Amino acid sequence: MPQFQRISLVHYHELGLKGHNRAAFEKRLMYNIRTLLEDAPVEKVTRISGRVLVMYLPDADTDAVSETADLLARVPGVARVSCGFVCERDLDTMYAAADKALREAGAFSTWKVVARRSHTDFPVDSMEMNQLVGAYLCERHPDKPVRMKHPDVEVHVEVVQGHAYIYAQSIPGVGGLPVGTAGKVVCLLSSGIDSPVAMWRMARRGATCIGVHFSGRPQTASTSEYLVDDIAHVLERFGGIARVYVVPFGDYQRDIAGMVPPALRIIIYRRLMMRIAERIARKEGAKALVTGESLGQVASQTLDNLAATNAAVDMQIFRPLIGSDKLEIIADAQKLGTFEISSVQAPDCCTLFMPRSPETHAKIADVEAAEENLPWKEWVDEIMDRLELHEYRCPSSYKSAKPAQVAPSAAQVGELSSLS
């Protein structure tokens, strides 16, 4: 059997609905993919017929190609990744490539051919290609019947821009929009299950995510910080996080615990966290705060307590998980790959100086009265001077990229512009 160059075709759906802005979204997706595949066995990434074409190096092995395709499927903006081959527009060669693609598609019982010719300079039209390729595959797979509706496998044969692209294996993508198309947000990021999922959902909507982790240090060990770093490396694989600010918060919690009524401690902790996150957001040029709160899940997440927390800041607060139950959030964390990390028990600020009976229906006036003697403005200034910064690779945030990625070069800008 002839050797064919392996490819992945990256399909997108929502980007195609963007009208006049479509080109900008496509350019961002292209740039994100190129950056994230820097270390992959890839020869080039280009756009072809409304999709992104990833061509692998001739010596790329099957496992490396499979790993790269799995990574592509996790990149926000990608609806589906199809793995196959590119070959010359010669029928015998196309037959062999179609057979190879079908054999690599995994276990199946039924199949069909879906052929498409984009240019009339190829003499065989789409319907005839369907018939010819289908007849060849019937001979090669006599025990596998053709089914026109809902087959197990579709063998796609596309003649586009001087070549034939043939594939049968497709991996579902995460969908959404490319990271970097919806501005910046600052996400309160713990080592627990919920907040990484909230950040992931915002990244899928195109936001560049900045994390803020409130550590119980020095009142607790720094275990949660190591877990957050592990979580960030998971999110980093698909460009879902740019940087994390670590806030040593334990001493301030201790001071609050000694100065306010026990029932209101959690609300006042949260209000101070929001003020710090808002200051970081303004420093970063972000336009919203994000939390992993789910309505009614714990005492601080009732409607009254959320309202009391919101009142501490002027910036809009997004809660992507507000209507999700714990089982749904766990399922997303497992898909994301953060669940096992988040399941490790670690002392953090969330469990520090917890009252025995926290208030579940706080009144804003009572909370503000309890805060009256707290030097929270001075605390926020002190904390901003003590922030610890950790950078991660994110294509939409040049500040966090490798030196060669700090900004697109003139050649890259020209290349991206030529795609529109």
XYZ file of C-alpha atoms in Angstrom:
420
model
C 0.000 0.000 0.000
C 1.354 3.496 -0.892
C 2.561 5.844 1.854
C 0.405 8.930 2.382
C 1.028 12.131 4.291
C -1.119 12.234 7.410
C -3.371 15.211 8.089
C -5.979 16.471 10.497
C -8.828 18.662 9.296
C -10.107 20.945 12.028
C -13.797 21.773 11.624
C -15.508 24.660 13.351
C -19.180 25.555 13.547
C -19.922 28.640 15.625
C -17.172 30.665 13.938
C -18.966 30.212 10.626
C -21.952 32.184 11.967
C -19.970 35.346 12.714
C -20.692 37.225 9.475
C -18.285 40.107 8.839
C -16.254 39.174 11.940
C -15.671 35.597 10.809
C -12.177 36.256 9.428
C -10.966 37.657 12.765
C -12.233 34.586 14.648
C -10.629 32.246 12.109
C -7.296 34.056 12.351
C -7.344 33.768 16.126
C -8.121 30.038 15.953
C -5.306 29.544 13.437
C -2.826 31.407 15.631
C -3.878 29.501 18.754
C -3.475 26.150 16.980
C -0.069 27.064 15.565
C 1.208 28.158 18.959
C -0.130 25.135 20.829
C 1.358 22.752 18.235
C 4.851 24.252 18.450
C 6.336 21.022 19.786
C 4.159 18.626 17.785
C 5.361 16.733 14.651
C 3.619 19.206 12.340
C 4.870 20.422 8.977
C 2.386 23.252 8.511
C -0.971 24.652 9.575
C -3.072 26.433 6.992
C -6.689 27.102 6.081
C -8.523 25.245 3.351
C -12.163 25.311 2.304
C -13.538 26.682 5.572
C -11.426 24.464 7.816
C -7.947 24.386 9.326
C -5.572 21.876 7.727
C -2.814 20.399 9.904
C -0.181 18.497 7.879
C 2.117 16.190 9.837
C 5.788 15.547 9.175
C 6.399 12.489 6.953
C 8.152 10.634 9.784
C 5.449 11.373 12.391
C 4.400 8.111 14.038
C 0.779 7.102 14.608
C 0.872 7.693 18.377
C 2.221 11.242 17.993
C -0.444 12.028 15.395
C -3.147 10.620 17.661
C -1.918 12.705 20.627
C -1.870 15.834 18.485
C -5.388 15.192 17.203
C -6.616 14.710 20.793
C -5.025 18.033 21.748
C -6.671 19.764 18.784
C -10.068 18.437 19.880
C -9.601 20.192 23.258
C -8.824 23.608 21.762
C -11.767 26.021 22.221
C -13.372 26.838 18.880
C -12.854 23.341 17.442
C -16.055 21.417 16.722
C -14.483 18.272 15.272
C -11.091 16.895 14.208
C -10.944 14.505 11.247
C -7.825 12.374 10.825
C -6.776 11.046 7.427
C -4.513 11.591 4.439
C -3.718 13.949 1.598
C -2.855 12.533 -1.825
C -2.723 13.365 -5.515
C -5.908 13.643 -7.542
C -5.489 10.217 -9.089
C -8.333 7.738 -8.702
C -6.174 4.684 -7.987
C -4.259 6.613 -5.322
C -7.514 7.936 -3.862
C -8.930 4.394 -3.696
C -5.898 3.206 -1.708
C -6.071 6.191 0.651
C -9.810 5.625 1.231
C -9.165 1.965 2.056
C -6.389 2.893 4.498
C -8.588 5.552 6.137
C -11.446 3.079 6.561
C -9.148 0.447 8.084
C -7.879 2.985 10.630
C -11.358 4.181 11.609
C -11.759 1.562 14.345
C -14.366 -1.161 14.710
C -17.418 -0.738 12.478
C -20.180 -2.741 10.837
C -21.647 -0.323 8.281
C -20.197 2.495 6.220
C -20.746 4.831 3.297
C -18.734 7.199 1.098
C -19.265 10.969 1.160
C -17.448 12.526 -1.823
C -17.194 16.200 -2.738
C -15.526 17.976 -5.618
C -14.912 21.681 -5.058
C -13.459 22.484 -8.506
C -14.599 21.375 -11.952
C -11.023 21.030 -13.209
C -11.161 17.489 -11.804
C -13.088 15.444 -14.416
C -14.946 13.140 -11.997
C -17.905 14.800 -10.260
C -19.057 14.171 -6.685
C -21.719 11.593 -7.518
C -19.400 9.554 -9.732
C -16.654 9.680 -7.070
C -19.146 8.285 -4.571
C -19.893 5.393 -6.897
C -16.292 4.634 -7.884
C -14.783 4.813 -4.382
C -17.770 2.947 -2.943
C -17.393 0.140 -5.490
C -13.683 -0.228 -4.691
C -14.318 -0.375 -0.945
C -17.120 -2.913 -1.409
C -14.609 -5.221 -3.071
C -12.084 -4.691 -0.274
C -14.633 -5.108 2.543
C -17.255 -7.575 1.253
C -18.431 -8.477 4.771
C -19.208 -4.834 5.709
C -22.523 -3.625 4.245
C -23.124 -0.085 2.996
C -25.783 1.888 4.856
C -26.790 5.284 3.523
C -28.536 6.473 6.702
C -26.676 6.539 10.018
C -23.699 4.313 9.124
C -21.042 3.538 11.714
C -18.348 5.192 9.567
C -18.367 7.788 6.797
C -15.420 7.787 4.399
C -14.984 11.361 3.200
C -13.246 11.993 -0.124
C -12.787 15.677 -0.919
C -11.067 17.129 -3.968
C -10.037 20.648 -2.962
C -7.435 23.061 -4.359
C -5.336 20.589 -6.296
C -5.289 17.680 -3.832
C -7.540 14.956 -2.452
C -8.222 14.872 1.288
C -9.517 11.566 2.597
C -10.578 10.686 6.125
C -12.903 8.382 8.047
C -12.020 8.946 11.701
C -13.421 11.997 13.516
C -12.992 13.145 17.109
C -15.613 15.468 18.672
C -14.179 18.823 19.767
C -15.154 21.055 22.682
C -16.744 23.683 20.409
C -17.161 27.273 21.525
C -14.984 30.201 20.462
C -11.192 30.636 20.218
C -9.506 31.876 23.388
C -8.664 35.547 22.925
C -11.824 36.623 21.094
C -13.867 37.714 24.135
C -11.512 39.811 26.276
C -9.975 39.043 29.677
C -11.579 37.765 32.859
C -10.111 37.161 36.314
C -11.140 33.825 37.833
C -11.006 32.965 41.529
C -9.224 29.616 41.310
C -9.070 27.151 44.190
C -7.686 23.613 44.192
C -11.245 22.267 44.414
C -13.472 20.738 41.749
C -15.679 23.688 40.813
C -13.524 26.695 39.965
C -11.340 24.982 37.298
C -14.535 23.954 35.504
C -15.847 27.529 35.694
C -12.586 28.794 34.179
C -12.754 26.132 31.442
C -16.278 27.216 30.525
C -15.171 30.827 30.203
C -12.172 29.816 28.059
C -14.599 27.917 25.774
C -16.479 31.185 25.252
C -13.304 32.880 24.041
C -12.165 34.592 27.249
C -8.498 34.915 28.193
C -8.467 33.659 31.789
C -6.306 35.019 34.618
C -6.399 32.985 37.844
C -6.264 34.290 41.408
C -5.592 31.690 44.100
C -6.148 32.587 47.752
C -3.815 30.425 49.813
C -4.227 29.865 53.541
C -0.473 30.383 53.911
C 1.120 31.115 56.404
C -1.696 29.744 58.594
C -1.776 26.524 56.506
C 0.689 24.593 54.365
C 1.087 25.635 50.721
C -0.271 22.306 49.373
C -3.189 23.972 47.592
C -0.752 26.132 45.608
C 0.977 23.056 44.172
C -2.397 21.567 43.229
C -3.458 24.816 41.540
C -0.210 24.755 39.568
C -1.034 21.203 38.419
C -4.533 22.321 37.438
C -3.099 25.286 35.532
C -0.813 22.967 33.559
C -3.890 20.958 32.494
C -5.634 24.150 31.345
C -2.424 25.353 29.697
C -2.424 22.432 27.217
C -5.201 24.068 25.208
C -4.341 27.682 26.018
C -7.035 28.043 28.693
C -5.029 30.012 31.271
C -2.516 32.845 30.978
C -1.258 33.364 34.531
C -2.111 32.822 38.192
C -1.697 35.310 41.016
C -1.178 33.631 44.408
C -2.414 35.577 47.435
C -1.075 34.533 50.894
C -4.374 35.128 52.679
C -4.180 33.243 55.990
C -3.106 36.109 58.262
C -5.926 38.335 57.012
C -8.447 35.584 57.681
C -7.064 35.245 61.199
C -7.503 38.982 61.766
C -11.050 38.929 60.374
C -11.919 35.949 62.595
C -10.907 37.947 65.658
C -12.802 41.121 64.697
C -16.199 40.135 63.246
C -19.155 38.015 64.407
C -18.430 34.328 63.663
C -21.551 33.869 61.556
C -20.406 36.566 59.095
C -16.783 35.475 58.702
C -17.251 33.627 55.415
C -19.112 36.532 53.795
C -16.433 38.994 54.860
C -13.648 36.687 53.652
C -15.391 36.524 50.290
C -15.899 40.279 50.089
C -12.193 40.909 50.718
C -11.313 38.294 48.085
C -13.568 40.025 45.578
C -11.970 43.398 46.261
C -8.504 41.953 45.714
C -9.629 40.145 42.540
C -11.178 43.382 41.275
C -7.898 45.261 41.807
C -6.032 42.538 39.911
C -8.627 42.658 37.140
C -8.203 46.408 36.717
C -4.429 45.950 36.664
C -4.813 43.281 33.954
C -7.400 45.190 31.910
C -9.988 42.467 32.573
C -13.682 43.277 32.431
C -15.263 40.675 34.731
C -14.669 38.382 37.693
C -15.506 34.670 37.545
C -16.234 32.269 40.405
C -17.121 28.593 40.624
C -20.156 29.153 42.838
C -23.287 27.034 42.391
C -26.576 28.212 43.884
C -27.254 26.668 47.281
C -24.250 24.323 47.248
C -22.734 25.727 50.481
C -23.647 28.408 52.999
C -21.895 31.247 51.159
C -23.789 30.472 47.944
C -27.359 31.369 48.866
C -29.014 34.238 47.001
C -28.715 36.582 49.996
C -25.053 35.763 50.593
C -24.167 36.067 46.913
C -25.830 39.493 46.889
C -23.765 40.516 49.939
C -20.594 39.364 48.176
C -21.502 41.173 44.940
C -22.031 44.439 46.807
C -18.308 44.631 47.697
C -17.248 45.406 44.107
C -18.414 47.402 41.106
C -17.225 44.916 38.464
C -19.575 42.365 36.906
C -19.289 38.827 38.321
C -19.904 35.729 36.189
C -20.855 32.388 37.735
C -20.853 29.810 34.916
C -21.840 26.978 37.291
C -24.672 28.763 39.088
C -27.358 26.359 37.796
C -25.278 23.172 37.766
C -25.439 20.432 40.376
C -22.365 18.733 41.807
C -22.647 15.621 39.619
C -22.696 17.746 36.451
C -19.659 19.702 37.646
C -17.785 16.495 38.510
C -18.542 15.099 35.039
C -17.081 18.240 33.445
C -14.014 18.071 35.715
C -13.429 14.472 34.646
C -13.679 15.453 30.973
C -11.364 18.372 31.548
C -8.800 16.220 33.369
C -8.710 18.140 36.663
C -10.936 15.915 38.815
C -8.200 13.674 40.213
C -6.014 16.674 41.086
C -8.919 18.457 42.764
C -9.803 15.311 44.739
C -6.535 15.519 46.705
C -7.260 16.876 50.159
C -5.359 20.083 50.895
C -5.686 22.704 53.645
C -6.626 26.044 52.115
C -8.288 29.336 52.923
C -11.787 27.883 52.375
C -11.566 25.754 55.526
C -9.581 28.190 57.667
C -11.277 29.648 60.789
C -14.646 28.287 59.699
C -17.530 29.180 62.053
C -19.694 26.435 63.487
C -22.938 28.048 62.238
C -22.366 30.366 59.262
C -25.019 32.879 58.262
C -27.038 31.700 55.240
C -29.175 34.818 54.705
C -26.880 37.747 55.368
C -28.221 41.285 55.166
C -25.906 43.712 53.404
C -26.386 46.369 56.103
C -25.280 43.913 58.820
C -22.236 42.857 56.785
C -21.189 46.457 56.155
C -21.596 47.250 59.858
C -19.391 44.283 60.776
C -16.740 45.494 58.307
C -16.763 49.049 59.566
C -13.694 48.700 61.791
C -11.675 46.540 59.382
C -8.762 48.290 57.624
C -9.651 46.482 54.384
C -8.377 49.260 52.103
C -4.930 49.030 53.700
C -5.121 45.236 53.508
C -5.849 45.334 49.795
C -2.881 47.663 49.208
C -0.593 45.381 51.247
C -1.760 42.277 49.409
C -1.279 43.873 45.979
C 2.381 44.418 46.931
C 2.761 40.765 47.985
C 1.208 39.004 45.008
C 3.120 36.028 43.636
C 2.845 35.545 39.874
C 3.028 32.284 37.912
C 3.023 32.396 34.091
C 1.617 29.787 31.694
C 1.601 29.428 27.933
C -1.480 31.039 26.454
C -1.494 32.092 22.766
C -3.932 34.939 23.437
C -1.670 36.480 26.092
C 1.739 37.386 24.671
C 2.941 38.414 28.119
C 2.801 34.774 29.233
C 4.246 33.223 26.088
C 7.755 32.041 25.362
C 10.109 34.847 24.212
C 9.623 33.957 20.542
C 5.855 34.287 20.997
C 5.749 37.587 22.842
C 4.141 39.149 19.777
C 3.483 37.982 16.219
C 6.389 38.783 13.937
C 5.885 40.885 10.804
C 5.973 37.663 8.779
C 3.291 36.080 11.003
C 1.095 39.153 10.739
C 1.412 39.086 6.977
C 0.635 35.376 6.878
C -2.435 35.782 9.061
C -3.649 38.734 7.004
C -3.338 36.738 3.800
C -5.867 34.237 5.148
C -8.747 36.706 5.216
